[in-house]
CSV table of C-alpha atoms and ligand atoms in Angstrom, one decimal:
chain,number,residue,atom,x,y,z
A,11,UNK,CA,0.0,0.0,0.0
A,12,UNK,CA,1.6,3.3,-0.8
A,13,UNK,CA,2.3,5.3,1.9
A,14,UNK,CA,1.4,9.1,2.0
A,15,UNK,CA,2.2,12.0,4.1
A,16,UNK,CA,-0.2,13.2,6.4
A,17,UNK,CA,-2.1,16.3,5.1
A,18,UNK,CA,-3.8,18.3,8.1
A,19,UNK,CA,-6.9,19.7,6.8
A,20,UNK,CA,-6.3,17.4,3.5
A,21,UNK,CA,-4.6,20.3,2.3
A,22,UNK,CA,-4.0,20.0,-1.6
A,23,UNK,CA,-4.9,16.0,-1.5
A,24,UNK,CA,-8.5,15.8,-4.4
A,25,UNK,CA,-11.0,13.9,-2.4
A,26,UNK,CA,-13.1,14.1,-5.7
A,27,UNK,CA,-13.1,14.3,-9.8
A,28,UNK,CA,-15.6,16.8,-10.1
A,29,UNK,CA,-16.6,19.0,-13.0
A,30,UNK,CA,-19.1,21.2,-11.0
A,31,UNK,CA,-17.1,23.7,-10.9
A,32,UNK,CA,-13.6,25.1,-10.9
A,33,UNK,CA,-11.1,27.8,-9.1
A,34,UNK,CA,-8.1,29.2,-9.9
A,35,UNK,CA,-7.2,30.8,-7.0
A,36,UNK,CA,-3.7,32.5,-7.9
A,37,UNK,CA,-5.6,34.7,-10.8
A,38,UNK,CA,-9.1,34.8,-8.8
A,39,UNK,CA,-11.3,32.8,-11.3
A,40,UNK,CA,-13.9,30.6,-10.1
A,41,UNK,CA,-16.7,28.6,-13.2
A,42,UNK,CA,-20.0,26.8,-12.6
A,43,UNK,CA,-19.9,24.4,-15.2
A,44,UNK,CA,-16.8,26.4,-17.4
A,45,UNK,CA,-18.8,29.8,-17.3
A,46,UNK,CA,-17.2,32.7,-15.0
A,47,UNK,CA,-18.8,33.6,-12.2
A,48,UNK,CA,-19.7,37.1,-12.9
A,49,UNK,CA,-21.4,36.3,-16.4
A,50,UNK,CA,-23.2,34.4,-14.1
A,51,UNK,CA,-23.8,36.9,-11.8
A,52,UNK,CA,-25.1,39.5,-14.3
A,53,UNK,CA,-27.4,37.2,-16.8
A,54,UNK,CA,-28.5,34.3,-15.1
A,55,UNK,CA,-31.2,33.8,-12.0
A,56,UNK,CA,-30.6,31.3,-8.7
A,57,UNK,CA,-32.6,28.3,-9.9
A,58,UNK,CA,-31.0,28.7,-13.6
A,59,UNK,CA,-27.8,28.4,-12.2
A,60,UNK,CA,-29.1,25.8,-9.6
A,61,UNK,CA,-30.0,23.3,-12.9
A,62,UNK,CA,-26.7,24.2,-14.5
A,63,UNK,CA,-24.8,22.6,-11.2
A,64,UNK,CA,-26.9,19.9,-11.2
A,65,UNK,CA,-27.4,18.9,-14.4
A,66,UNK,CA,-24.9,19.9,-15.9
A,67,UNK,CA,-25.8,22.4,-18.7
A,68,UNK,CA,-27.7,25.5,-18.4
A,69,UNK,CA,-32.3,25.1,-19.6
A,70,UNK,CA,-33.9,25.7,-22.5
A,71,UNK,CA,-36.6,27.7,-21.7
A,72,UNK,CA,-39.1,24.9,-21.4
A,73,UNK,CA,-36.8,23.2,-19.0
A,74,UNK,CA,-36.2,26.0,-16.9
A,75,UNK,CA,-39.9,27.0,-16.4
A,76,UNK,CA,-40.5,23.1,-16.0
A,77,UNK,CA,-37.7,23.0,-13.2
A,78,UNK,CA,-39.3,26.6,-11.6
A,79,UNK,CA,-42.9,25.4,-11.4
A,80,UNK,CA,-41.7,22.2,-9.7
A,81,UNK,CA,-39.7,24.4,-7.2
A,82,UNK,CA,-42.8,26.9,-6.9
A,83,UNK,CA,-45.3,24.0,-6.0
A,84,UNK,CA,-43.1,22.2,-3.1
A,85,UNK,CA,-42.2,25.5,-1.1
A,86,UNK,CA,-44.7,24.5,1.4
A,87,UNK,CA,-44.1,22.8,4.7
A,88,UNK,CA,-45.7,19.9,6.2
A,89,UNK,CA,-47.6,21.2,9.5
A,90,UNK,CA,-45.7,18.4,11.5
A,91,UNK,CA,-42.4,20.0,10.4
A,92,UNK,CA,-43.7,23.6,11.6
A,93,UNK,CA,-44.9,22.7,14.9
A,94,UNK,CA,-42.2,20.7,15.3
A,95,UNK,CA,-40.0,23.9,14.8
A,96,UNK,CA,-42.4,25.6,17.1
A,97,UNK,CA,-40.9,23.7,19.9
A,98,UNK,CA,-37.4,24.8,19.2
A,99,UNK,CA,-36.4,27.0,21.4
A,100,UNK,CA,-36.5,30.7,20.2
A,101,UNK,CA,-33.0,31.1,21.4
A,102,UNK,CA,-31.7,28.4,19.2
A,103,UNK,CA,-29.0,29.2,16.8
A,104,UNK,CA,-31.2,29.1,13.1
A,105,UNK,CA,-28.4,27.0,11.8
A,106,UNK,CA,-29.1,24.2,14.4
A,107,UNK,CA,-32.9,24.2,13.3
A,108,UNK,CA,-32.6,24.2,10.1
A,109,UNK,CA,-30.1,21.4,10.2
A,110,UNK,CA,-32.6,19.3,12.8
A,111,UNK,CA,-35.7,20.3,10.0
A,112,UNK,CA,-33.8,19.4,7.2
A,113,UNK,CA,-32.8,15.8,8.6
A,114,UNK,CA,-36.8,15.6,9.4
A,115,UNK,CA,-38.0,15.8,5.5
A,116,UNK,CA,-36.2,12.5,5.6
A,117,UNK,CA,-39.1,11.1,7.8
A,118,UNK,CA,-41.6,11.8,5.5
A,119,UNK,CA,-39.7,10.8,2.4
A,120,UNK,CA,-38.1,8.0,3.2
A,121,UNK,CA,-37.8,6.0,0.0
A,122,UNK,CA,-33.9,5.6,-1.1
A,123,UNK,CA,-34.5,5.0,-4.7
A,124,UNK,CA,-31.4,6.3,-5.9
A,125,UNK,CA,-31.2,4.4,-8.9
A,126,UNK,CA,-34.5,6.5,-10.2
A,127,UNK,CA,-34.0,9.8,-11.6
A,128,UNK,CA,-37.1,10.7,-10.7
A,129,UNK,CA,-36.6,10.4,-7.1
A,130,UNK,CA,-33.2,12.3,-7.4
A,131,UNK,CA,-35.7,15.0,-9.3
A,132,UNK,CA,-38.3,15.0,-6.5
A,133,UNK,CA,-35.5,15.5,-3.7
A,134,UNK,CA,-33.8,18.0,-5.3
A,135,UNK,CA,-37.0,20.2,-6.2
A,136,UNK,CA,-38.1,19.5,-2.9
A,137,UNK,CA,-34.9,20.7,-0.7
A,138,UNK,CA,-34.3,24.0,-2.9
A,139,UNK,CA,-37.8,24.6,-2.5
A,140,UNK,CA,-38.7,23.9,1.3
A,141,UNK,CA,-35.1,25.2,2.9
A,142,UNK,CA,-36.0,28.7,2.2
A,143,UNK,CA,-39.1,28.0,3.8
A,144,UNK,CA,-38.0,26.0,7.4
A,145,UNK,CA,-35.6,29.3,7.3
A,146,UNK,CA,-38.5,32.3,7.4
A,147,UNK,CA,-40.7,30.2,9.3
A,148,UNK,CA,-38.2,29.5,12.1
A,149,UNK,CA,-37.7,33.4,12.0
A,150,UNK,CA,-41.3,34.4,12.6
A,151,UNK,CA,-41.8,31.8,14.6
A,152,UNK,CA,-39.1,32.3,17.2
A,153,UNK,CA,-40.7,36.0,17.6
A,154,UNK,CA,-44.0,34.2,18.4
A,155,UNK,CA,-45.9,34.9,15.1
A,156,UNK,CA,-46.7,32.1,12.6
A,157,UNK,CA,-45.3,31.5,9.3
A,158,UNK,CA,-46.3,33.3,6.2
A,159,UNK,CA,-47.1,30.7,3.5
A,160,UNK,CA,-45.2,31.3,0.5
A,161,UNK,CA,-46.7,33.2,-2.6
A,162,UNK,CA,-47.1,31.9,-5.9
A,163,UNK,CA,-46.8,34.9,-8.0
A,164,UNK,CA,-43.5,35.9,-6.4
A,165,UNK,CA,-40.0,34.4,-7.7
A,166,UNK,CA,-37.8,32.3,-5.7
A,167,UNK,CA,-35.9,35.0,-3.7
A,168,UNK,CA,-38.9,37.4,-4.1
A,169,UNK,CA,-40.6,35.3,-2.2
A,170,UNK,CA,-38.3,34.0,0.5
A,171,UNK,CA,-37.9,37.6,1.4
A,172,UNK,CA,-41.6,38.4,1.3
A,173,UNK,CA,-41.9,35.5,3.8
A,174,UNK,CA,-39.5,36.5,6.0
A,175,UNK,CA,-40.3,40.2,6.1
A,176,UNK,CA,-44.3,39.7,5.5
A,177,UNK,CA,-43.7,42.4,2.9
A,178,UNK,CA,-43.3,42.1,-0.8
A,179,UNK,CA,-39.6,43.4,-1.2
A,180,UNK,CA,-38.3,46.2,-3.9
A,181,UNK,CA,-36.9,44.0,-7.2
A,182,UNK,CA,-33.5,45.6,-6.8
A,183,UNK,CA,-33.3,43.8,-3.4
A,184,UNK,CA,-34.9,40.5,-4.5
A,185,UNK,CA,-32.2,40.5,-7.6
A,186,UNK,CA,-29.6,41.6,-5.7
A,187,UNK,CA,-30.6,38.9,-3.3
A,188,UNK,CA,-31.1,36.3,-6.0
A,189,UNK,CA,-27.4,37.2,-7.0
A,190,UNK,CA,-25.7,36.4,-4.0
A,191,UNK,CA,-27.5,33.2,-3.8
A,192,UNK,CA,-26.1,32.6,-7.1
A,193,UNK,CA,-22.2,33.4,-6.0
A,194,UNK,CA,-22.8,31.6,-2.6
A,195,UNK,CA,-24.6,28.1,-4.5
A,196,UNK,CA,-21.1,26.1,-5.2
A,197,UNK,CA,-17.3,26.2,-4.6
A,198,UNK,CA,-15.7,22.8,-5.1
A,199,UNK,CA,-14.7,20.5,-2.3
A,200,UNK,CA,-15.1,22.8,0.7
A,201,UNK,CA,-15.8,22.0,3.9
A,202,UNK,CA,-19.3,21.2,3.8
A,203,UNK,CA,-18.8,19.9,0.4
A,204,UNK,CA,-16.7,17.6,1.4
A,205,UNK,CA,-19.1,16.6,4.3
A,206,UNK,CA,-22.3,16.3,1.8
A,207,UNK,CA,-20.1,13.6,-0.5
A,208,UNK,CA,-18.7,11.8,2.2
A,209,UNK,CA,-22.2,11.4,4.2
A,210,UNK,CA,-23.3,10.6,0.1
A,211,UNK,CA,-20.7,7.9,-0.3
A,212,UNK,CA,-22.9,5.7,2.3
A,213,UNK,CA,-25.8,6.0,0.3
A,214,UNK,CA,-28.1,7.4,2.7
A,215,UNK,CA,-31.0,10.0,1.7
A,216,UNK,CA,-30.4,13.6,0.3
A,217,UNK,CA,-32.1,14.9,3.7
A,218,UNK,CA,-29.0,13.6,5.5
A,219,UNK,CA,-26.6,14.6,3.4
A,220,UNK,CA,-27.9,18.1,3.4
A,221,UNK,CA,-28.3,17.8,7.3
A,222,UNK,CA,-24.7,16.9,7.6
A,223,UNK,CA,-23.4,19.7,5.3
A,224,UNK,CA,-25.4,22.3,6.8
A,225,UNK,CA,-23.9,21.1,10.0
A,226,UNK,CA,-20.3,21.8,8.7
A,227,UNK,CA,-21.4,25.0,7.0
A,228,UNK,CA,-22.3,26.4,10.1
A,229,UNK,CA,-18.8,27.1,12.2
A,230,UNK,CA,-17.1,30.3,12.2
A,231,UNK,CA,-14.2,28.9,10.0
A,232,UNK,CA,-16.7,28.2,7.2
A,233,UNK,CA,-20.1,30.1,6.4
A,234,UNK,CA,-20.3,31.1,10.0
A,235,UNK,CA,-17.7,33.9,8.9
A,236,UNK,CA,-20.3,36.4,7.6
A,237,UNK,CA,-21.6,36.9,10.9
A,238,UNK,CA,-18.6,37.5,12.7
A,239,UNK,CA,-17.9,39.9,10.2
A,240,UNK,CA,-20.9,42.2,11.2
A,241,UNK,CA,-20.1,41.7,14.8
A,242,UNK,CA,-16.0,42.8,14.1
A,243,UNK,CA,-17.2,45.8,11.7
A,244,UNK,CA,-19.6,46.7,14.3
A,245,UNK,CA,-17.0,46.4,17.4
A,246,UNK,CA,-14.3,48.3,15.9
A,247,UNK,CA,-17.5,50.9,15.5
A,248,UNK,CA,-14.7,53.6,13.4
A,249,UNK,CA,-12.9,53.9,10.8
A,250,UNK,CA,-9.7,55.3,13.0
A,251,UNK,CA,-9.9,51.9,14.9
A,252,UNK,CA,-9.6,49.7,12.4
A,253,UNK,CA,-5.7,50.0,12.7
A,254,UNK,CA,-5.6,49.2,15.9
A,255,UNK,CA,-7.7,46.4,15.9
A,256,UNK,CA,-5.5,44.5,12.8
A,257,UNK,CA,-2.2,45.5,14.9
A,258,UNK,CA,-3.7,43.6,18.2
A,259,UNK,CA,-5.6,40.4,16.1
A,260,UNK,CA,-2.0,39.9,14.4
A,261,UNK,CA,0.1,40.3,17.8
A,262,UNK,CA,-2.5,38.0,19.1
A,263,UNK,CA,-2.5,35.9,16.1
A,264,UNK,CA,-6.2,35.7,15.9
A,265,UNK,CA,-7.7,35.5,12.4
A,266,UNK,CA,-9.6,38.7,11.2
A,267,UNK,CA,-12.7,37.1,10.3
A,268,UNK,CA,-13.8,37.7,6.7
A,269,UNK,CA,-10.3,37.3,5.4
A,270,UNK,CA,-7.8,34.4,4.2
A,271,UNK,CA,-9.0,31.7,2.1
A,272,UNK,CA,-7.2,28.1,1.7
A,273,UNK,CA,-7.9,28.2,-2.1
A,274,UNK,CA,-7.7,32.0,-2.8
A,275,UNK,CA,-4.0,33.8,-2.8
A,276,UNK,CA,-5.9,37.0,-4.2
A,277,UNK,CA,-9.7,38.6,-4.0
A,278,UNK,CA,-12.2,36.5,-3.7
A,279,UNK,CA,-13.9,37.0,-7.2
A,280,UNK,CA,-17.4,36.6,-5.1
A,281,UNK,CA,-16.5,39.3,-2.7
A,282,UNK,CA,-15.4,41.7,-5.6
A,283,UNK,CA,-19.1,41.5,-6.6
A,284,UNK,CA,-20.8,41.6,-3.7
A,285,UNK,CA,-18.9,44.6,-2.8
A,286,UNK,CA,-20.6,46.3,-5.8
A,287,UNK,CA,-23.6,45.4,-5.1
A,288,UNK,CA,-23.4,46.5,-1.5
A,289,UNK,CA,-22.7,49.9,-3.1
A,290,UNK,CA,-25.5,49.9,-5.7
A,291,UNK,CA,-27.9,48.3,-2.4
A,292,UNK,CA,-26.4,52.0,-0.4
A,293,UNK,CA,-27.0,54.2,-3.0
A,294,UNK,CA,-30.6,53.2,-3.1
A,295,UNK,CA,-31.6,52.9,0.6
A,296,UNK,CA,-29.2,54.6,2.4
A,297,UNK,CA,-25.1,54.3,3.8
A,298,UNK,CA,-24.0,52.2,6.3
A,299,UNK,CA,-21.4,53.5,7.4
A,300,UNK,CA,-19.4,50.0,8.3
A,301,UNK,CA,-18.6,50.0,4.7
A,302,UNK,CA,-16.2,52.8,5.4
A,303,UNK,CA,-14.7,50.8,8.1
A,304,UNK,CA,-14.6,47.6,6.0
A,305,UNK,CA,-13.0,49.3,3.3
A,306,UNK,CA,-10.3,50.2,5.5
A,307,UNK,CA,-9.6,47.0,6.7
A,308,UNK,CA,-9.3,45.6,3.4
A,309,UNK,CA,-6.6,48.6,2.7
A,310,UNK,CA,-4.9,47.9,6.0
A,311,UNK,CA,-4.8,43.7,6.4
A,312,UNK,CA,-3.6,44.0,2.3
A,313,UNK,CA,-0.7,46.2,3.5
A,314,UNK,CA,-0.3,44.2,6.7
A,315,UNK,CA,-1.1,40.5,5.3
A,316,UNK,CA,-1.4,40.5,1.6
A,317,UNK,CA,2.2,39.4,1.0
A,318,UNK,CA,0.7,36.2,2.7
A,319,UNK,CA,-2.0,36.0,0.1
A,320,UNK,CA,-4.7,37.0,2.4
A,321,UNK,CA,-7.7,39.4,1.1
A,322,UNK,CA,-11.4,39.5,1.9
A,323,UNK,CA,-13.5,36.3,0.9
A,324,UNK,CA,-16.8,36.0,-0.1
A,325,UNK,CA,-18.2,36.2,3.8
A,326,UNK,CA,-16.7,39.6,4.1
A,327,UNK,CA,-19.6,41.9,1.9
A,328,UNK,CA,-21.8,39.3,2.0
A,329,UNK,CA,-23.0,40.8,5.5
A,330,UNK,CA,-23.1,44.2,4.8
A,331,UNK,CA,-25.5,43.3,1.9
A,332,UNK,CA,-27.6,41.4,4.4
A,333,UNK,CA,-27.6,43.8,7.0
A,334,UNK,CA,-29.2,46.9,4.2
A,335,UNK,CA,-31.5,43.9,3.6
A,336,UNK,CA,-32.8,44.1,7.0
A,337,UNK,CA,-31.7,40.3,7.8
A,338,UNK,CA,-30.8,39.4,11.1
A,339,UNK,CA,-27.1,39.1,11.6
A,340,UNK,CA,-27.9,34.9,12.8
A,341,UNK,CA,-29.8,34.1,9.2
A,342,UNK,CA,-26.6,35.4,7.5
A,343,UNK,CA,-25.4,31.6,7.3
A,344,UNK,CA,-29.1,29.7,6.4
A,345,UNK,CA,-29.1,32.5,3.8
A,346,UNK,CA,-25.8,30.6,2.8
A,347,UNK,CA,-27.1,27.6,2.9
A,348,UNK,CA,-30.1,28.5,1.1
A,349,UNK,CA,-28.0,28.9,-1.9
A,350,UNK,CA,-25.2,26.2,-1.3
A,351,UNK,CA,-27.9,23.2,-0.9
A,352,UNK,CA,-27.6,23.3,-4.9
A,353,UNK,CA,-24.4,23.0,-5.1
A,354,UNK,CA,-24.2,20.7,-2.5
A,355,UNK,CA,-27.2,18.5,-4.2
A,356,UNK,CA,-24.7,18.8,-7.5
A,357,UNK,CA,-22.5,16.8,-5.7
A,358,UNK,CA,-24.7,14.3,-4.4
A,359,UNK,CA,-25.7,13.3,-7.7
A,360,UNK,CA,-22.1,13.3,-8.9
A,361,UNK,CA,-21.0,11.1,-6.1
A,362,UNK,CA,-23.9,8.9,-6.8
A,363,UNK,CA,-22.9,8.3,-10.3
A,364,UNK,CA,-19.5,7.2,-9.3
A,365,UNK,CA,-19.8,5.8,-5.7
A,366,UNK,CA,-17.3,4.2,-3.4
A,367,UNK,CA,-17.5,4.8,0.5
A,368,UNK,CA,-15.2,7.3,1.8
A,369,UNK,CA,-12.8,5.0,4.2
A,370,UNK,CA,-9.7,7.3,4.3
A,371,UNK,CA,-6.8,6.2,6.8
A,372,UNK,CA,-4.8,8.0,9.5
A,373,UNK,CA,-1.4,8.1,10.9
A,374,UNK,CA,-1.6,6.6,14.4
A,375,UNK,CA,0.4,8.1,16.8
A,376,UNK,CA,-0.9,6.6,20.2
A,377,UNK,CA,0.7,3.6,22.3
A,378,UNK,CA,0.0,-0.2,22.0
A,379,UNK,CA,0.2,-3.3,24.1
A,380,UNK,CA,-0.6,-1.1,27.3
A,381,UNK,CA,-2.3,-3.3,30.3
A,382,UNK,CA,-5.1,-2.7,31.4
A,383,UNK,CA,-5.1,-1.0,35.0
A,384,UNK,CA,-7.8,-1.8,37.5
A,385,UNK,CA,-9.9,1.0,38.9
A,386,UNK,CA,-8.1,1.0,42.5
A,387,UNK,CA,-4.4,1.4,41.1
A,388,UNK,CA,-5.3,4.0,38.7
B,401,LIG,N1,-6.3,36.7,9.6
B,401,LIG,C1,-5.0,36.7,9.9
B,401,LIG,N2,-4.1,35.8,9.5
B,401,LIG,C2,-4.6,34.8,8.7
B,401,LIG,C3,-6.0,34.8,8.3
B,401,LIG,C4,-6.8,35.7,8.8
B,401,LIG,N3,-8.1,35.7,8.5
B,401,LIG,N4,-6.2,33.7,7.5
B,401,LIG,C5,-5.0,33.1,7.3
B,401,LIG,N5,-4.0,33.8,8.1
B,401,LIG,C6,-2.6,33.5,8.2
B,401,LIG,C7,-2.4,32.4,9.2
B,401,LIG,O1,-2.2,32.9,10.5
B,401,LIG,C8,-1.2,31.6,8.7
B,401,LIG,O2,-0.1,32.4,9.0
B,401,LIG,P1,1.3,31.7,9.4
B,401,LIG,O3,1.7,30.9,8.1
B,401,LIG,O4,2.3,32.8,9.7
B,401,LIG,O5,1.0,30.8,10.6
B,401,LIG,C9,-1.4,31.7,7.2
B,401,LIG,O6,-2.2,32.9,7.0
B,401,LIG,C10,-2.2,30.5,6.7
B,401,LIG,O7,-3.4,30.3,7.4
B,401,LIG,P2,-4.1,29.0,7.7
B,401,LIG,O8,-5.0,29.1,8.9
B,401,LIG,O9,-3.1,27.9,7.8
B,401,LIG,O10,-4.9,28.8,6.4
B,401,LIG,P3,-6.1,27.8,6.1
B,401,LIG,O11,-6.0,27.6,4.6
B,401,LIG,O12,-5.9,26.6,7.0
B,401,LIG,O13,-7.4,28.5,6.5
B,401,LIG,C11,-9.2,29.9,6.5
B,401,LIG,C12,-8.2,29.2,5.7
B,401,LIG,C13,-9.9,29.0,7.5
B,401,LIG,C14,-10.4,30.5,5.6
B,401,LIG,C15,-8.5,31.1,7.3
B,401,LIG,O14,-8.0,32.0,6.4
B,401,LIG,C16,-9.4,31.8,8.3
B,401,LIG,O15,-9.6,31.3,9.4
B,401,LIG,N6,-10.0,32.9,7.9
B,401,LIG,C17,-10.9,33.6,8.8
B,401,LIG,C18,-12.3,33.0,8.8
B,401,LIG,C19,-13.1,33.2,7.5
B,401,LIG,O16,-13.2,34.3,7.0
B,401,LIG,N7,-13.6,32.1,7.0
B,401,LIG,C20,-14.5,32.1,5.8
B,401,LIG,C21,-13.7,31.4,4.7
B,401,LIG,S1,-14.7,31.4,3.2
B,401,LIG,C22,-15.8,30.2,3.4
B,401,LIG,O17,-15.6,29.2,4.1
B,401,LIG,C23,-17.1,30.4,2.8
């Protein structure tokens, strides 16, 4: 058996052949499919982009209003699934419900038939549809109201944002909205990624596999980022402090959240974007004036760090955009999740079509032949 070295983090080791999509992060690039990210981002919609991941070339029209009425028609959620959110405790982290809701649908759809592509259809349609869903409804319901029910004459992001504000939102926010879904739905074998394929290789249902990745998704190192970005930007609280504040996180070597990326050496291409639209959201409906501060800590972590290849990542603007949004700093990673269940779903299928068990092996390092002491001598 050849031996290899050990890898913490698996760093640079392919756990996959995928052709979902690619990054090249010395120049910044990152492709869905082979097309770049911000053609993407200006000409194509969320659930467009959603089918291109999954299977694998972008709709004719027929098959993309096929694939959206499918999506419009399983947005709702069973009642059992609600009030069994309503007993979640209101100061539950969103991220931990939806993961506990998204392992329910499993209950109700049990069948594994993942030989059929019908089946892979249905679960598909019905996760992208229903996550956005569990995520308002555990919003309203943790203030004590009930759920709005989802509307059928409002697009996908139109209407997860009418459901969680109970108000049909302007279409420069829904797009702009629908857009970072779009640069948030896939990025190759990240964490959660990984998790997804891995929980895939045992060929349990989609509702796990989902579960598990929105499990990983959800620390501070991964998708959890965006929100400690709001809460940094909002701590330093000045533009003068921002200095200050890089000069201490680096003495202390603690990470500046929202920066450093094990793939990227330069921008984020994501966060480019969604720094622009975070600009076009301010000139609309109103500054904030974080930007200002997070502008300056890009300037100052790229003089202090960027001879390390650290710059902002996608979770760096992705808050401010949320926050003008009127989201809640805690739905900043569902919101995440919202979108990367696609590309996590991608990878299901992929896995599926090519399956062996993950069963990687480890270096021991621990002792052997040790005898057992009894209790009374130990
Ligand atoms: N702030 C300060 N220094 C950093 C940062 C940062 N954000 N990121 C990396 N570095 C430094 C490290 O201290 C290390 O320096 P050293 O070589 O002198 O010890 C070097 O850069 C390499 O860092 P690693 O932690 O080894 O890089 P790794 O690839 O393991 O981690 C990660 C990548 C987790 C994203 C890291 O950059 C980080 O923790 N960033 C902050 C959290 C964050 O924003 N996460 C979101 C990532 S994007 C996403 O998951 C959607």
């Amino acid at each position: 058996m050849m031996v290899c070295e050990y890898k913490p983090g698996l760093e640079g080791i392919p756990a996959a052949q995928s052709s979902i999509s690619y990054v090249d992060g010395q120049k910044g690039i990152l492709e869905y499919r082979g097309i770049r990210i911000e053609e993407l981002a200006e000409k194509s919609t969320f659930l467009e982009t959603a089918y291109l991941l999954i299977w694998g070339e972008l709709p004719s029209q027929q098959e993309l209003e096929a694939f959206e009425h499918e999506v419009l028609h399983h947005r709702r959620i069973k009642y059992r699934i609600r009030d069994m959110m309503k007993c979640f405790p209101e100061s539950g982290h969103p991220m931990d419900a939806l993961q506990a809701s998204a392992a329910a649908l499993g209950l109700f759809y049990s069948l594994r038939d993942l030989h059929n592509p019908a089946y892979i259809r249905d679960s598909v349609v019905r996760l992208i549809a229903t996550i956005p869903t569990m995520v308002a409804a555990f919003q309203l319901m943790r203030k004590g109201n009930d759920p709005v029910r989802p509307r059928d004459d409002l697009g996908y992001s139109a209407n997860f944002l009418y459901m969680l504000n109970e108000q049909e939102p302007d279409p420069l926010m829904a797009r702009i909205f629908d857009i970072c879904l779009i640069l948030q739905v896939e990025h190759t074998m990240n964490a959660s990624t990984f998790s997804a394929r891995v929980t895939a290789s045992t060929l349990t249902d989609p509702y796990a596999v989902v579960a598990s990745a929105v499990g990983t998704l959800g620390g501070p190192l991964h998708g959890g980022a965006n929100e400690e970005v709001i809460q940094m930007l909002d701590k330093i609280g000045s533009v003068e402090n921002v200095r200050p504040y890089i000069e201490d996180c680096l003495q202390r070597k603690s990470k500046i959240m929202g920066f450093g990326h094990r793939v990227y050496k330069v921008k984020d291409p994501r966060a480019t974007i969604l720094q622009k639209l975070a600009e076009q959201l301010f000139e609309k409906f109103g500054y904030d004036k974080s930007y200002d501060i997070a502008q300056e800590m890009e300037r100052v972590v790229e003089e202090k760090l960027g001879g390390k290849g650290i710059y902002p990542n996608v979770d760096f603007y992705s808050g401010l955009v949320y926050r003008k949004m009127g989201i809640p700093t805690d739905l900043f990673t569902p919101i995440f999740a919202i979108a990367r269940v696609a590309g996590w779903l991608a990878h299901w299928k992929e896995q599926l079509a090519e399956n062996r068990i993950f069963r990687p092996t480890q270096v021991y390092n621990g002792y052997h032949e040790v005898p057992y002491l009894p209790i009374d001598q130990r």
